[in-house]
Short mmCIF file of C-alpha atoms and ligand atoms in Angstrom, two decimals:
data_model
loop_
_atom_site.label_atom_id
_atom_site.label_comp_id
_atom_site.label_asym_id
_atom_site.label_seq_id
_atom_site.Cartn_x
_atom_site.Cartn_y
_atom_site.Cartn_z
CA UNK A 1 -1.93 -0.40 -22.22
CA UNK A 2 -3.01 -1.29 -18.64
CA UNK A 3 -5.85 0.84 -17.30
CA UNK A 4 -4.78 3.56 -14.88
CA UNK A 5 -5.58 1.98 -11.55
CA UNK A 6 -4.38 5.00 -9.64
CA UNK A 7 -6.92 7.27 -11.27
CA UNK A 8 -9.99 8.41 -9.39
CA UNK A 9 -13.42 7.60 -10.79
CA UNK A 10 -17.06 8.46 -11.02
CA UNK A 11 -17.62 10.70 -8.01
CA UNK A 12 -14.48 12.83 -8.27
CA UNK A 13 -12.71 14.27 -11.28
CA UNK A 14 -9.67 16.54 -11.00
CA UNK A 15 -10.55 19.00 -8.24
CA UNK A 16 -11.33 22.49 -9.43
CA UNK A 17 -12.10 23.52 -5.86
CA UNK A 18 -10.66 21.91 -2.77
CA UNK A 19 -13.00 19.61 -0.80
CA UNK A 20 -12.85 20.94 2.77
CA UNK A 21 -12.00 18.45 5.52
CA UNK A 22 -12.68 15.39 3.39
CA UNK A 23 -13.02 11.95 4.94
CA UNK A 24 -10.32 9.69 3.53
CA UNK A 25 -10.42 5.96 4.18
CA UNK A 26 -7.12 4.13 3.75
CA UNK A 27 -7.35 0.40 3.42
CA UNK A 28 -4.79 -2.40 3.50
CA UNK A 29 -4.59 -6.03 4.56
CA UNK A 30 -2.55 -4.88 7.54
CA UNK A 31 -0.31 -2.02 8.56
CA UNK A 32 1.61 -1.53 5.31
CA UNK A 33 -0.82 1.18 4.25
CA UNK A 34 0.61 3.35 7.02
CA UNK A 35 3.46 4.17 4.64
CA UNK A 36 0.86 5.64 2.28
CA UNK A 37 -1.14 7.25 5.10
CA UNK A 38 1.95 9.18 6.19
CA UNK A 39 2.41 10.75 2.74
CA UNK A 40 -1.30 11.42 2.15
CA UNK A 41 -1.68 13.01 5.55
CA UNK A 42 1.27 15.26 4.87
CA UNK A 43 -0.48 16.39 1.68
CA UNK A 44 -3.95 16.84 3.26
CA UNK A 45 -3.38 17.39 7.00
CA UNK A 46 -6.89 18.83 7.40
CA UNK A 47 -8.68 15.62 6.35
CA UNK A 48 -10.47 13.17 8.62
CA UNK A 49 -8.72 9.80 8.33
CA UNK A 50 -9.84 6.27 8.93
CA UNK A 51 -7.19 3.61 8.61
CA UNK A 52 -8.54 0.11 8.06
CA UNK A 53 -6.40 -3.02 8.44
CA UNK A 54 -8.16 -6.15 7.19
CA UNK A 55 -6.02 -8.20 9.52
CA UNK A 56 -8.64 -10.97 9.74
CA UNK A 57 -7.65 -11.84 6.16
CA UNK A 58 -3.92 -10.98 6.35
CA UNK A 59 -1.80 -11.71 4.38
CA UNK A 60 -3.57 -11.02 1.08
CA UNK A 61 -0.53 -12.27 -0.83
CA UNK A 62 -1.52 -15.89 -0.22
CA UNK A 63 -5.22 -15.59 -1.14
CA UNK A 64 -6.51 -17.03 -4.44
CA UNK A 65 -7.74 -14.24 -6.73
CA UNK A 66 -11.51 -14.96 -6.62
CA UNK A 67 -11.41 -15.13 -2.80
CA UNK A 68 -9.53 -11.84 -2.57
CA UNK A 69 -11.99 -10.06 -4.87
CA UNK A 70 -14.95 -11.35 -2.86
CA UNK A 71 -13.29 -10.42 0.42
CA UNK A 72 -12.37 -6.85 -0.50
CA UNK A 73 -15.81 -6.14 -1.94
CA UNK A 74 -17.50 -7.51 1.21
CA UNK A 75 -15.29 -5.46 3.53
CA UNK A 76 -15.70 -2.32 1.40
CA UNK A 77 -19.46 -2.74 1.37
CA UNK A 78 -19.44 -2.56 5.15
CA UNK A 79 -16.92 0.28 5.42
CA UNK A 80 -18.38 2.53 2.76
CA UNK A 81 -21.89 1.98 4.13
CA UNK A 82 -20.79 2.88 7.64
CA UNK A 83 -18.25 5.66 7.11
CA UNK A 84 -19.27 7.28 3.78
CA UNK A 85 -15.74 8.41 2.84
CA UNK A 86 -15.11 11.07 0.18
CA UNK A 87 -12.21 8.99 -1.11
CA UNK A 88 -10.93 5.46 -0.57
CA UNK A 89 -7.22 4.78 -0.96
CA UNK A 90 -6.61 1.08 -1.49
CA UNK A 91 -3.12 1.21 0.01
CA UNK A 92 -2.24 -2.31 -1.05
CA UNK A 93 -0.64 -3.47 -4.30
CA UNK A 94 -1.90 -7.02 -3.84
CA UNK A 95 -5.51 -5.81 -3.77
CA UNK A 96 -5.22 -2.86 -6.20
CA UNK A 97 -3.69 -4.91 -9.01
CA UNK A 98 -6.72 -7.18 -8.89
CA UNK A 99 -9.79 -5.66 -7.30
CA UNK A 100 -10.05 -2.01 -8.40
CA UNK A 101 -12.07 -2.63 -11.57
CA UNK A 102 -14.63 -4.63 -9.53
CA UNK A 103 -14.76 -1.95 -6.81
CA UNK A 104 -15.38 0.77 -9.37
CA UNK A 105 -18.10 -1.26 -10.96
CA UNK A 106 -19.79 -2.00 -7.65
CA UNK A 107 -19.53 1.36 -5.80
CA UNK A 108 -19.97 5.00 -6.80
CA UNK A 109 -17.22 6.12 -4.37
CA UNK A 110 -13.87 7.30 -5.69
CA UNK A 111 -10.93 4.95 -5.34
CA UNK A 112 -7.21 5.50 -5.67
CA UNK A 113 -5.05 2.38 -5.85
CA UNK A 114 -1.37 1.61 -5.36
CA UNK A 115 0.36 -0.31 -8.12
CA UNK A 116 4.00 -1.39 -8.67
CA UNK A 117 6.13 1.67 -9.60
CA UNK A 118 7.45 0.15 -12.82
CA UNK A 119 7.25 3.34 -14.86
CA UNK A 120 9.48 5.46 -12.55
CA UNK A 121 11.82 2.49 -12.14
CA UNK A 122 12.29 2.23 -15.91
CA UNK A 123 13.01 5.96 -16.03
CA UNK A 124 15.54 5.75 -13.19
CA UNK A 125 17.61 2.71 -14.17
CA UNK A 126 21.00 3.11 -15.84
CA UNK A 127 21.85 -0.58 -16.03
CA UNK A 128 18.40 -1.62 -17.36
CA UNK A 129 18.26 -4.24 -14.61
CA UNK A 130 15.23 -3.60 -12.39
CA UNK A 131 13.80 -5.79 -9.66
CA UNK A 132 10.25 -5.81 -8.42
CA UNK A 133 9.92 -6.85 -4.79
CA UNK A 134 6.30 -7.75 -3.98
CA UNK A 135 3.98 -10.34 -2.50
CA UNK A 136 3.63 -13.63 -4.40
CA UNK A 137 0.12 -12.41 -5.35
CA UNK A 138 1.29 -9.13 -6.94
CA UNK A 139 4.12 -10.88 -8.80
CA UNK A 140 1.61 -13.30 -10.37
CA UNK A 141 -0.92 -10.66 -11.47
CA UNK A 142 -1.68 -10.17 -15.16
CA UNK A 143 -1.84 -6.44 -14.36
CA UNK A 144 1.79 -6.44 -13.15
CA UNK A 145 2.92 -8.23 -16.31
CA UNK A 146 1.00 -5.70 -18.46
CA UNK A 147 2.69 -2.81 -16.63
CA UNK A 148 6.11 -4.30 -17.36
CA UNK A 149 5.29 -4.90 -21.03
CA UNK A 150 4.00 -1.33 -21.38
CA UNK A 151 6.60 0.66 -19.45
CA UNK A 152 9.71 -1.49 -19.08
CA UNK A 153 9.99 -3.56 -22.24
CA UNK A 154 13.53 -2.25 -22.77
CA UNK A 155 14.57 -3.43 -19.29
CA UNK A 156 15.27 -6.74 -17.73
CA UNK A 157 12.79 -7.01 -14.86
CA UNK A 158 13.32 -9.60 -12.13
CA UNK A 159 10.16 -10.46 -10.20
CA UNK A 160 10.75 -11.38 -6.57
CA UNK A 161 7.72 -12.70 -4.68
CA UNK A 162 8.65 -12.50 -1.01
CA UNK A 163 6.56 -14.88 1.09
CA UNK A 164 7.38 -13.44 4.53
CA UNK A 165 8.34 -9.77 4.29
CA UNK A 166 4.88 -8.33 4.99
CA UNK A 167 4.75 -10.47 8.14
CA UNK A 168 8.21 -9.24 9.12
CA UNK A 169 7.11 -5.61 8.75
CA UNK A 170 4.05 -6.29 10.94
CA UNK A 171 6.26 -7.97 13.56
CA UNK A 172 8.67 -5.05 13.67
CA UNK A 173 5.85 -2.53 14.07
CA UNK A 174 4.56 -4.58 16.98
CA UNK A 175 8.00 -4.45 18.61
CA UNK A 176 9.42 -7.90 17.72
CA UNK A 177 12.73 -7.63 15.90
CA UNK A 178 13.26 -9.90 12.86
CA UNK A 179 16.82 -11.13 12.36
CA UNK A 180 19.00 -9.88 9.53
CA UNK A 181 19.47 -13.27 7.95
CA UNK A 182 15.74 -13.77 7.50
CA UNK A 183 15.35 -10.33 5.87
CA UNK A 184 18.42 -10.90 3.65
CA UNK A 185 16.99 -14.17 2.38
CA UNK A 186 13.78 -12.44 1.26
CA UNK A 187 15.51 -9.66 -0.69
CA UNK A 188 18.46 -11.66 -2.08
CA UNK A 189 16.72 -12.41 -5.39
CA UNK A 190 16.55 -8.69 -6.20
CA UNK A 191 20.29 -8.42 -6.73
CA UNK A 192 21.27 -9.64 -10.17
CA UNK A 193 24.59 -9.39 -12.02
CA UNK A 194 24.49 -9.82 -15.82
CA UNK A 195 27.20 -11.64 -17.78
CA UNK A 196 28.58 -8.29 -18.96
CA UNK A 197 28.94 -7.08 -15.34
CA UNK A 198 25.84 -4.80 -15.23
CA UNK A 199 24.03 -5.00 -11.91
CA UNK A 200 20.52 -4.28 -10.67
CA UNK A 201 20.37 -0.60 -9.78
CA UNK A 202 16.64 -0.04 -9.06
CA UNK A 203 14.27 -2.02 -6.82
CA UNK A 204 10.51 -1.32 -6.79
CA UNK A 205 8.93 -1.58 -3.36
CA UNK A 206 5.70 -3.06 -4.71
CA UNK A 207 4.09 -3.87 -1.38
CA UNK A 208 3.14 -1.06 0.97
CA UNK A 209 4.59 -2.96 3.93
CA UNK A 210 8.12 -2.87 2.56
CA UNK A 211 9.03 0.81 3.08
CA UNK A 212 8.61 0.05 6.80
CA UNK A 213 11.70 -2.16 6.45
CA UNK A 214 13.66 0.15 4.14
CA UNK A 215 16.42 1.00 6.65
CA UNK A 216 17.02 -2.76 7.04
CA UNK A 217 17.07 -3.29 3.25
CA UNK A 218 19.59 -0.48 2.81
CA UNK A 219 21.84 -1.97 5.42
CA UNK A 220 21.60 -5.54 4.12
CA UNK A 221 21.76 -4.87 0.36
CA UNK A 222 24.90 -6.40 -1.21
CA UNK A 223 25.33 -3.12 -3.14
CA UNK A 224 23.53 0.23 -3.09
CA UNK A 225 20.44 0.55 -5.29
CA UNK A 226 17.61 3.07 -5.69
CA UNK A 227 14.52 1.86 -3.84
CA UNK A 228 11.29 3.24 -5.31
CA UNK A 229 8.33 3.75 -2.97
CA UNK A 230 5.12 4.75 -4.80
CA UNK A 231 3.58 6.47 -1.73
CA UNK A 232 4.56 10.07 -2.64
CA UNK A 233 2.94 9.61 -6.08
CA UNK A 234 -0.26 8.39 -4.38
CA UNK A 235 -0.34 11.51 -2.21
CA UNK A 236 -0.04 13.63 -5.36
CA UNK A 237 -2.93 11.75 -6.91
CA UNK A 238 -5.07 12.39 -3.82
CA UNK A 239 -4.29 16.11 -4.04
CA UNK A 240 -5.22 16.10 -7.71
CA UNK A 241 -8.64 14.65 -6.85
CA UNK A 242 -9.42 16.51 -3.62
CA UNK A 243 -7.56 19.75 -4.15
CA UNK A 244 -5.02 21.32 -1.80
CA UNK A 245 -5.38 21.80 1.93
CA UNK A 246 -6.69 25.18 3.04
CA UNK A 247 -4.15 26.99 5.22
CA UNK A 248 -5.12 26.72 8.92
CA UNK A 249 -2.94 26.78 12.01
CA UNK A 250 -4.22 23.65 13.81
CA UNK A 251 -4.75 21.38 10.88
CA UNK A 252 -3.45 18.02 12.08
CA UNK A 253 -5.44 17.87 15.29
CA UNK A 254 -8.20 15.46 14.25
CA UNK A 255 -7.88 12.09 15.91
CA UNK A 256 -7.14 9.27 13.48
CA UNK A 257 -8.87 5.98 14.05
CA UNK A 258 -7.36 2.60 13.19
CA UNK A 259 -9.95 -0.09 12.56
CA UNK A 260 -9.02 -3.78 12.60
CA UNK A 261 -11.23 -6.52 11.18
CA UNK A 262 -9.67 -9.12 13.48
CA UNK A 263 -7.63 -7.46 16.17
CA UNK A 264 -5.70 -10.51 17.34
CA UNK A 265 -2.34 -8.77 17.09
CA UNK A 266 -3.43 -5.52 18.75
CA UNK A 267 -1.02 -5.52 21.69
CA UNK A 268 0.03 -2.68 23.98
CA UNK A 269 3.29 -2.39 22.01
CA UNK A 270 1.36 -2.07 18.74
CA UNK A 271 -0.95 0.56 20.23
CA UNK A 272 2.12 2.59 21.20
CA UNK A 273 3.57 2.19 17.76
CA UNK A 274 0.27 3.32 16.17
CA UNK A 275 0.00 6.27 18.53
CA UNK A 276 3.51 7.39 17.59
CA UNK A 277 2.28 7.50 13.98
CA UNK A 278 -0.76 9.58 14.89
CA UNK A 279 -3.33 6.76 15.20
CA UNK A 280 -4.51 7.18 18.76
CA UNK A 281 -7.90 5.49 18.57
CA UNK A 282 -8.11 1.76 17.92
CA UNK A 283 -11.37 -0.04 17.16
CA UNK A 284 -12.21 -3.61 16.21
CA UNK A 285 -14.97 -4.09 13.63
CA UNK A 286 -14.93 -7.87 13.45
CA UNK A 287 -15.24 -9.35 9.97
CA UNK A 288 -13.94 -12.91 10.07
CA UNK A 289 -12.58 -14.17 6.76
CA UNK A 290 -14.40 -17.46 6.98
CA UNK A 291 -17.81 -15.80 7.37
CA UNK A 292 -17.37 -13.69 4.25
CA UNK A 293 -15.15 -15.51 1.82
CA UNK A 294 -14.90 -19.19 2.48
N1 DGL B 301 0.49 -4.37 1.92
C1 DGL B 301 0.09 -5.28 0.91
C2 DGL B 301 0.57 -4.82 -0.48
O1 DGL B 301 0.83 -3.68 -0.70
C3 DGL B 301 0.41 -6.74 1.03
C4 DGL B 301 0.54 -7.53 2.21
C5 DGL B 301 -0.23 -8.86 2.19
O2 DGL B 301 0.22 -9.88 1.64
O3 DGL B 301 -1.32 -8.84 2.74
O4 DGL B 301 0.69 -5.62 -1.36
#
């Protein structure tokens, strides 16, 4: 059975008492982790949040595994040293399915990861035809294949590694519309019809960028399916580890900072988009990919 990558570790067990105003660091290759941030913040509105986009190394989906491990550890070393979070949420399937065991070995901090929602997909399907829409990296992971063997062996799982969707989600957040045809091409492989007429009825959104494009997917899908976003389950996991929010009137008022490791794409339009999601401070902490993981 694959190890539970979503579980917290060493520093935190299940919370018996709520940690007051914890510092939660959410980390992704880019802005996909915002879909997780939204759910976690709803669960713990009193927390201090730091959102880190490792945009200097984006997209992770194309990085060879040893490079990605080295990169995430190097970036985490810097971030944990500087910000001392109570909890780190690795809001990226491409990183979580590979790097969490190394992070837990290297750091005493608690980590929660995001992994493809195969288990709920297997529970939800009626046709037994599931598709997993992810980055090429996540689709290739041994961890993903173990999850399928453990939780969906009775289903027919189609793996769709989308080379461009994470980029499309970033573009849309920054205010550049991506045309329907390009999005359709990326999701087309998810829709399968079996010889006996059964059709795919559940699609796992196994990259945190993809829920940003969900309204487009729903519109462009050749037939309606259930799209499974793991973010609400991650928020539950965070609550399990940190405990519930104390009731206060003005709980969401803390400014949320977005940190970029590159910052090339930080335009005025993107700043507006971030501000509308509650991230009003933007900082660049430069960590070029070449300097760390060449
Ligand atoms: N948001 C990341 C994930 O959940 C992937 C995007 C990338 O390729 O960097 O997998």
